[in-house]
GROMACS .gro file of N, CA and C in nm:
model
  519
    1PHE      N    1   5.553   5.818   6.391
    1PHE     CA    2   5.665   5.868   6.314
    1PHE      C    3   5.656   5.817   6.171
    2ASN      N    4   5.701   5.900   6.078
    2ASN     CA    5   5.700   5.856   5.939
    2ASN      C    6   5.830   5.781   5.908
    3ILE      N    7   5.840   5.731   5.786
    3ILE     CA    8   5.956   5.648   5.748
    3ILE      C    9   6.086   5.725   5.760
    4ALA      N   10   6.087   5.853   5.721
    4ALA     CA   11   6.209   5.932   5.731
    4ALA      C   12   6.252   5.949   5.877
    5GLU      N   13   6.155   5.971   5.967
    5GLU     CA   14   6.189   5.986   6.108
    5GLU      C   15   6.240   5.856   6.167
    6GLU      N   16   6.182   5.743   6.125
    6GLU     CA   17   6.229   5.613   6.173
    6GLU      C   18   6.372   5.590   6.128
    7GLU      N   19   6.405   5.633   6.007
    7GLU     CA   20   6.542   5.619   5.957
    7GLU      C   21   6.637   5.703   6.043
    8VAL      N   22   6.593   5.824   6.078
    8VAL     CA   23   6.676   5.909   6.164
    8VAL      C   24   6.700   5.841   6.298
    9VAL      N   25   6.595   5.783   6.357
    9VAL     CA   26   6.608   5.713   6.484
    9VAL      C   27   6.708   5.599   6.470
   10ASN      N   28   6.695   5.519   6.367
   10ASN     CA   29   6.788   5.407   6.346
   10ASN      C   30   6.931   5.457   6.328
   11ASN      N   31   6.948   5.569   6.257
   11ASN     CA   32   7.081   5.627   6.241
   11ASN      C   33   7.136   5.675   6.374
   12TYR      N   34   7.051   5.739   6.457
   12TYR     CA   35   7.095   5.784   6.588
   12TYR      C   36   7.152   5.668   6.669
   13LEU      N   37   7.084   5.556   6.663
   13LEU     CA   38   7.122   5.443   6.747
   13LEU      C   39   7.251   5.376   6.701
   14THR      N   40   7.304   5.413   6.584
   14THR     CA   41   7.430   5.356   6.539
   14THR      C   42   7.548   5.449   6.566
   15PHE      N   43   7.522   5.572   6.611
   15PHE     CA   44   7.631   5.665   6.640
   15PHE      C   45   7.701   5.627   6.769
   16LYS      N   46   7.821   5.683   6.787
   16LYS     CA   47   7.888   5.668   6.916
   16LYS      C   48   7.805   5.742   7.020
   17ASP      N   49   7.819   5.704   7.144
   17ASP     CA   50   7.737   5.760   7.251
   17ASP      C   51   7.736   5.913   7.252
   18MET      N   52   7.852   5.975   7.245
   18MET     CA   53   7.857   6.121   7.254
   18MET      C   54   7.789   6.185   7.135
   19ASP      N   55   7.808   6.129   7.016
   19ASP     CA   56   7.740   6.184   6.899
   19ASP      C   57   7.589   6.172   6.915
   20LEU      N   58   7.544   6.061   6.969
   20LEU     CA   59   7.402   6.040   6.992
   20LEU      C   60   7.349   6.144   7.090
   21LEU      N   61   7.419   6.162   7.200
   21LEU     CA   62   7.372   6.257   7.301
   21LEU      C   63   7.372   6.399   7.248
   22GLU      N   64   7.474   6.436   7.170
   22GLU     CA   65   7.477   6.569   7.111
   22GLU      C   66   7.361   6.589   7.014
   23SER      N   67   7.331   6.487   6.936
   23SER     CA   68   7.219   6.495   6.844
   23SER      C   69   7.088   6.510   6.919
   24MET      N   70   7.073   6.435   7.028
   24MET     CA   71   6.951   6.444   7.107
   24MET      C   72   6.941   6.581   7.173
   25LEU      N   73   7.054   6.634   7.219
   25LEU     CA   74   7.052   6.768   7.277
   25LEU      C   75   7.006   6.870   7.174
   26ASN      N   76   7.054   6.856   7.051
   26ASN     CA   77   7.010   6.946   6.945
   26ASN      C   78   6.859   6.937   6.925
   27ASP      N   79   6.805   6.816   6.932
   27ASP     CA   80   6.660   6.801   6.921
   27ASP      C   81   6.589   6.876   7.033
   28VAL      N   82   6.642   6.868   7.154
   28VAL     CA   83   6.582   6.940   7.266
   28VAL      C   84   6.589   7.090   7.240
   29HIS      N   85   6.703   7.138   7.196
   29HIS     CA   86   6.719   7.280   7.170
   29HIS      C   87   6.628   7.328   7.059
   30LEU      N   88   6.597   7.242   6.966
   30LEU     CA   89   6.506   7.278   6.858
   30LEU      C   90   6.360   7.268   6.900
   31GLY      N   91   6.336   7.230   7.023
   31GLY     CA   92   6.200   7.221   7.073
   31GLY      C   93   6.132   7.092   7.035
   32LEU      N   94   6.206   6.992   6.991
   32LEU     CA   95   6.146   6.865   6.950
   32LEU      C   96   6.150   6.769   7.069
   33ILE      N   97   6.084   6.810   7.175
   33ILE     CA   98   6.093   6.740   7.301
   33ILE      C   99   6.041   6.597   7.292
   34ILE      N  100   5.928   6.580   7.232
   34ILE     CA  101   5.869   6.446   7.225
   34ILE      C  102   5.958   6.354   7.143
   35ARG      N  103   6.012   6.404   7.035
   35ARG     CA  104   6.103   6.325   6.952
   35ARG      C  105   6.229   6.291   7.030
   36ALA      N  106   6.281   6.388   7.103
   36ALA     CA  107   6.402   6.364   7.181
   36ALA      C  108   6.375   6.257   7.286
   37GLU      N  109   6.259   6.265   7.352
   37GLU     CA  110   6.225   6.164   7.452
   37GLU      C  111   6.221   6.025   7.389
   38PHE      N  112   6.159   6.015   7.273
   38PHE     CA  113   6.150   5.887   7.202
   38PHE      C  114   6.289   5.833   7.170
   39LEU      N  115   6.376   5.920   7.121
   39LEU     CA  116   6.512   5.878   7.085
   39LEU      C  117   6.591   5.833   7.208
   40ILE      N  118   6.579   5.908   7.315
   40ILE     CA  119   6.653   5.873   7.436
   40ILE      C  120   6.603   5.741   7.492
   41LYS      N  121   6.472   5.724   7.498
   41LYS     CA  122   6.416   5.599   7.551
   41LYS      C  123   6.458   5.480   7.464
   42GLY      N  124   6.462   5.500   7.333
   42GLY     CA  125   6.510   5.394   7.244
   42GLY      C  126   6.654   5.359   7.271
   43TYR      N  127   6.736   5.460   7.292
   43TYR     CA  128   6.877   5.437   7.324
   43TYR      C  129   6.891   5.364   7.458
   44LEU      N  130   6.811   5.405   7.556
   44LEU     CA  131   6.819   5.346   7.689
   44LEU      C  132   6.771   5.201   7.694
   45GLU      N  133   6.691   5.161   7.595
   45GLU     CA  134   6.651   5.019   7.589
   45GLU      C  135   6.772   4.929   7.574
   46LYS      N  136   6.875   4.979   7.508
   46LYS     CA  137   6.996   4.900   7.487
   46LYS      C  138   7.108   4.939   7.583
   47ASN      N  139   7.094   5.054   7.648
   47ASN     CA  140   7.200   5.107   7.736
   47ASN      C  141   7.136   5.162   7.863
   48SER      N  142   7.070   5.076   7.939
   48SER     CA  143   6.983   5.120   8.048
   48SER      C  144   7.054   5.191   8.163
   49ASN      N  145   7.185   5.174   8.175
   49ASN     CA  146   7.259   5.238   8.284
   49ASN      C  147   7.349   5.352   8.237
   50ASP      N  148   7.325   5.404   8.118
   50ASP     CA  149   7.403   5.516   8.066
   50ASP      C  150   7.360   5.642   8.141
   51ILE      N  151   7.444   5.688   8.230
   51ILE     CA  152   7.410   5.800   8.317
   51ILE      C  153   7.381   5.927   8.239
   52GLU      N  154   7.461   5.956   8.137
   52GLU     CA  155   7.439   6.078   8.059
   52GLU      C  156   7.303   6.075   7.989
   53ALA      N  157   7.268   5.961   7.932
   53ALA     CA  158   7.139   5.950   7.864
   53ALA      C  159   7.024   5.956   7.965
   54LEU      N  160   7.040   5.892   8.080
   54LEU     CA  161   6.938   5.900   8.185
   54LEU      C  162   6.919   6.044   8.230
   55PHE      N  163   7.031   6.114   8.251
   55PHE     CA  164   7.022   6.254   8.295
   55PHE      C  165   6.951   6.338   8.190
   56LEU      N  166   6.986   6.317   8.066
   56LEU     CA  167   6.921   6.391   7.957
   56LEU      C  168   6.770   6.362   7.955
   57LEU      N  169   6.732   6.237   7.973
   57LEU     CA  170   6.590   6.203   7.978
   57LEU      C  171   6.522   6.272   8.096
   58GLY      N  172   6.590   6.274   8.209
   58GLY     CA  173   6.536   6.344   8.325
   58GLY      C  174   6.514   6.491   8.297
   59MET      N  175   6.608   6.553   8.227
   59MET     CA  176   6.593   6.694   8.194
   59MET      C  177   6.480   6.716   8.094
   60VAL      N  178   6.465   6.624   8.000
   60VAL     CA  179   6.353   6.632   7.904
   60VAL      C  180   6.221   6.625   7.979
   61CYS      N  181   6.215   6.544   8.084
   61CYS     CA  182   6.092   6.531   8.162
   61CYS      C  183   6.054   6.662   8.231
   62ILE      N  184   6.152   6.745   8.258
   62ILE     CA  185   6.128   6.872   8.327
   62ILE      C  186   6.081   6.981   8.231
   63ILE      N  187   6.123   6.969   8.105
   63ILE     CA  188   6.096   7.074   8.006
   63ILE      C  189   5.950   7.071   7.963
   64THR      N  190   5.892   7.189   7.951
   64THR     CA  191   5.757   7.201   7.895
   64THR      C  192   5.766   7.157   7.750
   65PRO      N  193   5.673   7.084   7.694
   65PRO     CA  194   5.541   7.050   7.746
   65PRO      C  195   5.539   6.919   7.826
   66MET      N  196   5.653   6.855   7.846
   66MET     CA  197   5.655   6.725   7.913
   66MET      C  198   5.616   6.739   8.061
   67GLU      N  199   5.694   6.812   8.136
   67GLU     CA  200   5.672   6.837   8.277
   67GLU      C  201   5.619   6.716   8.353
   68ASP      N  202   5.699   6.614   8.356
   68ASP     CA  203   5.666   6.495   8.435
   68ASP      C  204   5.766   6.489   8.549
   69ASP      N  205   5.737   6.567   8.653
   69ASP     CA  206   5.830   6.580   8.765
   69ASP      C  207   5.851   6.447   8.837
   70LEU      N  208   5.747   6.367   8.849
   70LEU     CA  209   5.762   6.238   8.916
   70LEU      C  210   5.857   6.146   8.841
   71GLN      N  211   5.848   6.148   8.708
   71GLN     CA  212   5.940   6.066   8.629
   71GLN      C  213   6.082   6.121   8.642
   72ALA      N  214   6.096   6.252   8.643
   72ALA     CA  215   6.229   6.312   8.659
   72ALA      C  216   6.290   6.271   8.793
   73ILE      N  217   6.209   6.270   8.899
   73ILE     CA  218   6.257   6.227   9.030
   73ILE      C  219   6.302   6.082   9.025
   74ALA      N  220   6.222   5.996   8.965
   74ALA     CA  221   6.257   5.855   8.955
   74ALA      C  222   6.387   5.835   8.877
   75ILE      N  223   6.404   5.910   8.772
   75ILE     CA  224   6.525   5.898   8.691
   75ILE      C  225   6.648   5.944   8.771
   76MET      N  226   6.635   6.055   8.842
   76MET     CA  227   6.748   6.104   8.922
   76MET      C  228   6.783   6.004   9.032
   77GLN      N  229   6.682   5.940   9.091
   77GLN     CA  230   6.707   5.838   9.191
   77GLN      C  231   6.781   5.718   9.130
   78LYS      N  232   6.745   5.682   9.007
   78LYS     CA  233   6.814   5.571   8.940
   78LYS      C  234   6.959   5.608   8.914
   79ILE      N  235   6.983   5.729   8.871
   79ILE     CA  236   7.121   5.773   8.848
   79ILE      C  237   7.201   5.763   8.977
   80LEU      N  238   7.141   5.808   9.087
   80LEU     CA  239   7.211   5.804   9.216
   80LEU      C  240   7.233   5.662   9.265
   81ALA      N  241   7.147   5.569   9.226
   81ALA     CA  242   7.168   5.428   9.261
   81ALA      C  243   7.290   5.374   9.185
   82ILE      N  244   7.311   5.423   9.064
   82ILE     CA  245   7.426   5.381   8.983
   82ILE      C  246   7.552   5.453   9.027
   83ASP      N  247   7.539   5.584   9.049
   83ASP     CA  248   7.653   5.669   9.083
   83ASP      C  249   7.614   5.763   9.198
   84PRO      N  250   7.635   5.720   9.322
   84PRO     CA  251   7.594   5.801   9.438
   84PRO      C  252   7.664   5.936   9.448
   85ARG      N  253   7.772   5.956   9.375
   85ARG     CA  254   7.847   6.082   9.380
   85ARG      C  255   7.805   6.179   9.269
   86ASN      N  256   7.701   6.149   9.196
   86ASN     CA  257   7.658   6.235   9.086
   86ASN      C  258   7.583   6.355   9.144
   87TYR      N  259   7.656   6.465   9.161
   87TYR     CA  260   7.596   6.582   9.225
   87TYR      C  261   7.491   6.650   9.138
   88ASN      N  262   7.504   6.639   9.006
   88ASN     CA  263   7.401   6.699   8.920
   88ASN      C  264   7.266   6.632   8.944
   89ALA      N  265   7.265   6.500   8.948
   89ALA     CA  266   7.141   6.427   8.972
   89ALA      C  267   7.088   6.457   9.113
   90LEU      N  268   7.177   6.466   9.210
   90LEU     CA  269   7.135   6.496   9.347
   90LEU      C  270   7.071   6.634   9.356
   91LEU      N  271   7.131   6.731   9.291
   91LEU     CA  272   7.075   6.867   9.297
   91LEU      C  273   6.943   6.877   9.222
   92ILE      N  274   6.932   6.811   9.108
   92ILE     CA  275   6.805   6.812   9.034
   92ILE      C  276   6.698   6.739   9.115
   93LEU      N  277   6.734   6.627   9.177
   93LEU     CA  278   6.639   6.554   9.262
   93LEU      C  279   6.589   6.643   9.374
   94ALA      N  280   6.680   6.710   9.443
   94ALA     CA  281   6.641   6.799   9.553
   94ALA      C  282   6.551   6.911   9.503
   95PHE      N  283   6.587   6.971   9.390
   95PHE     CA  284   6.507   7.079   9.335
   95PHE      C  285   6.366   7.031   9.300
   96GLU      N  286   6.358   6.916   9.235
   96GLU     CA  287   6.228   6.862   9.195
   96GLU      C  288   6.142   6.829   9.317
   97GLU      N  289   6.201   6.769   9.420
   97GLU     CA  290   6.124   6.740   9.541
   97GLU      C  291   6.076   6.869   9.606
   98HIS      N  292   6.163   6.968   9.611
   98HIS     CA  293   6.128   7.098   9.669
   98HIS      C  294   6.015   7.162   9.589
   99LEU      N  295   6.027   7.159   9.459
   99LEU     CA  296   5.927   7.219   9.371
   99LEU      C  297   5.793   7.146   9.379
  100LEU      N  298   5.798   7.014   9.377
  100LEU     CA  299   5.676   6.933   9.371
  100LEU      C  300   5.609   6.918   9.507
  101ARG      N  301   5.688   6.898   9.611
  101ARG     CA  302   5.631   6.865   9.743
  101ARG      C  303   5.649   6.975   9.846
  102GLY      N  304   5.740   7.067   9.820
  102GLY     CA  305   5.767   7.172   9.918
  102GLY      C  306   5.862   7.130  10.028
  103VAL      N  307   5.904   7.005  10.025
  103VAL     CA  308   5.997   6.954  10.126
  103VAL      C  309   6.075   6.838  10.064
  104LEU      N  310   6.198   6.823  10.109
  104LEU     CA  311   6.280   6.711  10.062
  104LEU      C  312   6.252   6.590  10.149
  105ASP      N  313   6.257   6.472  10.088
  105ASP     CA  314   6.241   6.353  10.172
  105ASP      C  315   6.371   6.328  10.248
  106ASN      N  316   6.361   6.247  10.351
  106ASN     CA  317   6.476   6.224  10.439
  106ASN      C  318   6.594   6.161  10.367
  107GLU      N  319   6.567   6.071  10.273
  107GLU     CA  320   6.677   6.006  10.200
  107GLU      C  321   6.757   6.108  10.119
  108THR      N  322   6.686   6.198  10.052
  108THR     CA  323   6.755   6.301   9.975
  108THR      C  324   6.834   6.392  10.067
  109PHE      N  325   6.773   6.430  10.179
  109PHE     CA  326   6.844   6.516  10.275
  109PHE      C  327   6.970   6.445  10.328
  110ASN      N  328   6.959   6.317  10.359
  110ASN     CA  329   7.077   6.244  10.408
  110ASN      C  330   7.186   6.240  10.303
  111ARG      N  331   7.149   6.224  10.177
  111ARG     CA  332   7.249   6.227  10.070
  111ARG      C  333   7.319   6.364  10.067
  112LEU      N  334   7.240   6.470  10.081
  112LEU     CA  335   7.297   6.605  10.082
  112LEU      C  336   7.389   6.624  10.203
  113GLN      N  337   7.346   6.575  10.318
  113GLN     CA  338   7.425   6.587  10.441
  113GLN      C  339   7.560   6.518  10.427
  114ASN      N  340   7.562   6.405  10.360
  114ASN     CA  341   7.683   6.325  10.349
  114ASN      C  342   7.768   6.360  10.228
  115PHE      N  343   7.720   6.449  10.144
  115PHE     CA  344   7.791   6.481  10.020
  115PHE      C  345   7.901   6.583  10.047
  116GLN      N  346   8.018   6.554   9.999
  116GLN     CA  347   8.129   6.649  10.005
  116GLN      C  348   8.150   6.703   9.864
  117GLY      N  349   8.119   6.829   9.846
  117GLY     CA  350   8.126   6.892   9.715
  117GLY      C  351   8.264   6.888   9.653
  118ILE      N  352   8.263   6.894   9.522
  118ILE     CA  353   8.387   6.892   9.446
  118ILE      C  354   8.460   7.025   9.462
  119ASP      N  355   8.384   7.131   9.468
  119ASP     CA  356   8.441   7.264   9.484
  119ASP      C  357   8.342   7.351   9.562
  120SER      N  358   8.379   7.475   9.587
  120SER     CA  359   8.294   7.562   9.669
  120SER      C  360   8.161   7.593   9.600
  121GLU      N  361   8.158   7.600   9.468
  121GLU     CA  362   8.033   7.626   9.398
  121GLU      C  363   7.934   7.512   9.417
  122VAL      N  364   7.981   7.390   9.398
  122VAL     CA  365   7.893   7.274   9.416
  122VAL      C  366   7.848   7.265   9.562
  123GLN      N  367   7.941   7.284   9.655
  123GLN     CA  368   7.905   7.276   9.796
  123GLN      C  369   7.805   7.386   9.832
  124SER      N  370   7.817   7.503   9.769
  124SER     CA  371   7.720   7.611   9.790
  124SER      C  372   7.581   7.568   9.747
  125LEU      N  373   7.571   7.502   9.633
  125LEU     CA  374   7.442   7.453   9.586
  125LEU      C  375   7.388   7.341   9.675
  126ILE      N  376   7.477   7.259   9.728
  126ILE     CA  377   7.436   7.154   9.822
  126ILE      C  378   7.376   7.220   9.947
  127GLU      N  379   7.440   7.324   9.997
  127GLU     CA  380   7.388   7.396  10.115
  127GLU      C  381   7.253   7.459  10.083
  128LEU      N  382   7.238   7.515   9.964
  128LEU     CA  383   7.109   7.573   9.923
  128LEU      C  384   7.002   7.465   9.924
  129ALA      N  385   7.034   7.349   9.868
  129ALA     CA  386   6.938   7.238   9.865
  129ALA      C  387   6.904   7.192  10.007
  130LYS      N  388   7.003   7.187  10.094
  130LYS     CA  389   6.976   7.150  10.234
  130LYS      C  390   6.882   7.252  10.299
  131SER      N  391   6.895   7.378  10.261
  131SER     CA  392   6.808   7.481  10.319
  131SER      C  393   6.661   7.453  10.287
  132TRP      N  394   6.634   7.393  10.171
  132TRP     CA  395   6.495   7.362  10.135
  132TRP      C  396   6.436   7.259  10.231
  133TYR      N  397   6.520   7.166  10.275
  133TYR     CA  398   6.474   7.068  10.373
  133TYR      C  399   6.433   7.138  10.502
  134TYR      N  400   6.520   7.227  10.550
  134TYR     CA  401   6.491   7.298  10.675
  134TYR      C  402   6.368   7.387  10.659
  135ALA      N  403   6.354   7.454  10.545
  135ALA     CA  404   6.237   7.539  10.522
  135ALA      C  405   6.110   7.455  10.523
  136GLY      N  406   6.114   7.341  10.457
  136GLY     CA  407   5.998   7.253  10.451
  136GLY      C  408   5.960   7.195  10.585
  137ASN      N  409   6.055   7.192  10.678
  137ASN     CA  410   6.030   7.141  10.812
  137ASN      C  411   6.020   7.254  10.915
  138SER      N  412   6.004   7.377  10.867
  138SER     CA  413   5.984   7.496  10.952
  138SER      C  414   6.093   7.515  11.057
  139ASP      N  415   6.217   7.484  11.020
  139ASP     CA  416   6.331   7.507  11.109
  139ASP      C  417   6.406   7.630  11.059
  140ASP      N  418   6.356   7.748  11.100
  140ASP     CA  419   6.410   7.873  11.049
  140ASP      C  420   6.557   7.896  11.086
  141LEU      N  421   6.599   7.849  11.202
  141LEU     CA  422   6.739   7.868  11.243
  141LEU      C  423   6.834   7.792  11.150
  142LYS      N  424   6.804   7.666  11.125
  142LYS     CA  425   6.890   7.587  11.036
  142LYS      C  426   6.874   7.631  10.891
  143TYR      N  427   6.753   7.677  10.854
  143TYR     CA  428   6.728   7.730  10.720
  143TYR      C  429   6.820   7.850  10.695
  144GLU      N  430   6.822   7.943  10.790
  144GLU     CA  431   6.908   8.060  10.778
  144GLU      C  432   7.055   8.021  10.775
  145GLU      N  433   7.095   7.929  10.861
  145GLU     CA  434   7.234   7.885  10.866
  145GLU      C  435   7.278   7.823  10.733
  146ALA      N  436   7.194   7.739  10.675
  146ALA     CA  437   7.229   7.676  10.547
  146ALA      C  438   7.239   7.781  10.437
  147LEU      N  439   7.149   7.878  10.437
  147LEU     CA  440   7.155   7.984  10.336
  147LEU      C  441   7.281   8.068  10.353
  148ARG      N  442   7.314   8.102  10.476
  148ARG     CA  443   7.437   8.180  10.501
  148ARG      C  444   7.561   8.099  10.459
  149ASN      N  445   7.561   7.969  10.489
  149ASN     CA  446   7.672   7.883  10.445
  149ASN      C  447   7.682   7.881  10.293
  150SER      N  448   7.568   7.873  10.227
  150SER     CA  449   7.566   7.871  10.081
  150SER      C  450   7.628   7.999  10.025
  151ILE      N  451   7.589   8.112  10.082
  151ILE     CA  452   7.641   8.242  10.035
  151ILE      C  453   7.790   8.253  10.064
  152GLU      N  454   7.832   8.208  10.181
  152GLU     CA  455   7.973   8.214  10.217
  152GLU      C  456   8.060   8.129  10.124
  153LEU      N  457   8.010   8.014  10.084
  153LEU     CA  458   8.085   7.926   9.996
  153LEU      C  459   8.096   7.980   9.853
  154CYS      N  460   7.990   8.045   9.808
  154CYS     CA  461   7.991   8.102   9.673
  154CYS      C  462   7.886   8.213   9.667
  155SER      N  463   7.932   8.333   9.649
  155SER     CA  464   7.842   8.448   9.656
  155SER      C  465   7.779   8.487   9.523
  156LYS      N  466   7.799   8.408   9.419
  156LYS     CA  467   7.749   8.449   9.288
  156LYS      C  468   7.611   8.395   9.252
  157PHE      N  469   7.553   8.308   9.337
  157PHE     CA  470   7.420   8.255   9.309
  157PHE      C  471   7.314   8.348   9.368
  158ALA      N  472   7.203   8.362   9.298
  158ALA     CA  473   7.099   8.455   9.342
  158ALA      C  474   6.999   8.393   9.439
  159TRP      N  475   6.963   8.265   9.418
  159TRP     CA  476   6.853   8.208   9.496
  159TRP      C  477   6.881   8.203   9.645
  160ASN      N  478   7.007   8.183   9.684
  160ASN     CA  479   7.035   8.181   9.827
  160ASN      C  480   7.010   8.319   9.889
  161TYR      N  481   7.044   8.426   9.818
  161TYR     CA  482   7.017   8.562   9.866
  161TYR      C  483   6.865   8.589   9.869
  162ILE      N  484   6.797   8.548   9.763
  162ILE     CA  485   6.652   8.569   9.757
  162ILE      C  486   6.582   8.497   9.871
  163ASP      N  487   6.618   8.369   9.892
  163ASP     CA  488   6.555   8.292   9.999
  163ASP      C  489   6.587   8.351  10.136
  164LEU      N  490   6.712   8.395  10.156
  164LEU     CA  491   6.749   8.456  10.284
  164LEU      C  492   6.673   8.588  10.305
  165GLY      N  493   6.662   8.667  10.199
  165GLY     CA  494   6.586   8.792  10.208
  165GLY      C  495   6.439   8.767  10.241
  166ASN      N  496   6.381   8.666  10.177
  166ASN     CA  497   6.241   8.632  10.206
  166ASN      C  498   6.224   8.584  10.350
  167LEU      N  499   6.322   8.510  10.400
  167LEU     CA  500   6.317   8.466  10.540
  167LEU      C  501   6.320   8.587  10.632
  168TYR      N  502   6.410   8.681  10.605
  168TYR     CA  503   6.419   8.800  10.689
  168TYR      C  504   6.291   8.885  10.683
  169ILE      N  505   6.231   8.894  10.567
  169ILE     CA  506   6.103   8.966  10.555
  169ILE      C  507   5.998   8.897  10.641
  170LYS      N  508   5.993   8.765  10.631
  170LYS     CA  509   5.895   8.686  10.711
  170LYS      C  510   5.917   8.708  10.860
  171GLN      N  511   6.043   8.722  10.899
  171GLN     CA  512   6.077   8.741  11.039
  171GLN      C  513   6.068   8.888  11.083
  172GLY      N  514   6.044   8.977  10.987
  172GLY     CA  515   6.034   9.119  11.019
  172GLY      C  516   6.168   9.187  11.044
  173LYS      N  517   6.274   9.129  10.989
  173LYS     CA  518   6.409   9.187  11.008
  173LYS      C  519   6.438   9.293  10.905
   0.00000   0.00000   0.00000
């Protein structure tokens, strides 16, 4: 980084938390992913348990060109260690495990099983995430049940319909 960029970093670190996070979000939106990662990591050196900053770093890890899914998983796990009720981190963790490994690990599935959603939309997404566990373990009956539950709880999401349709095609229905 040049002197002007270092000054910007130092200025970021003196803002209130929300101003800092908004500024970092703007960097992400401008496509300055590497710079945003640097700023967030610098902030986290002094505020290591700031859930919003950790979540933002996890999201930066997912964005191209970063795409460090393993780091994103580790960050989401850290958030859940701090705040076990953080459904955003739980859903991102489940998605990343599903995307990276094709199956959710048992700990993530247990978290999903024990999670009581805030509203029907969140619970619908929890059911969708649980369906990935069943799909990864070739349990088509529970996979279908979780997808149907997801749709029943909130019918406006597309992936539960797509996954259910793909299951029916696979089954020849």
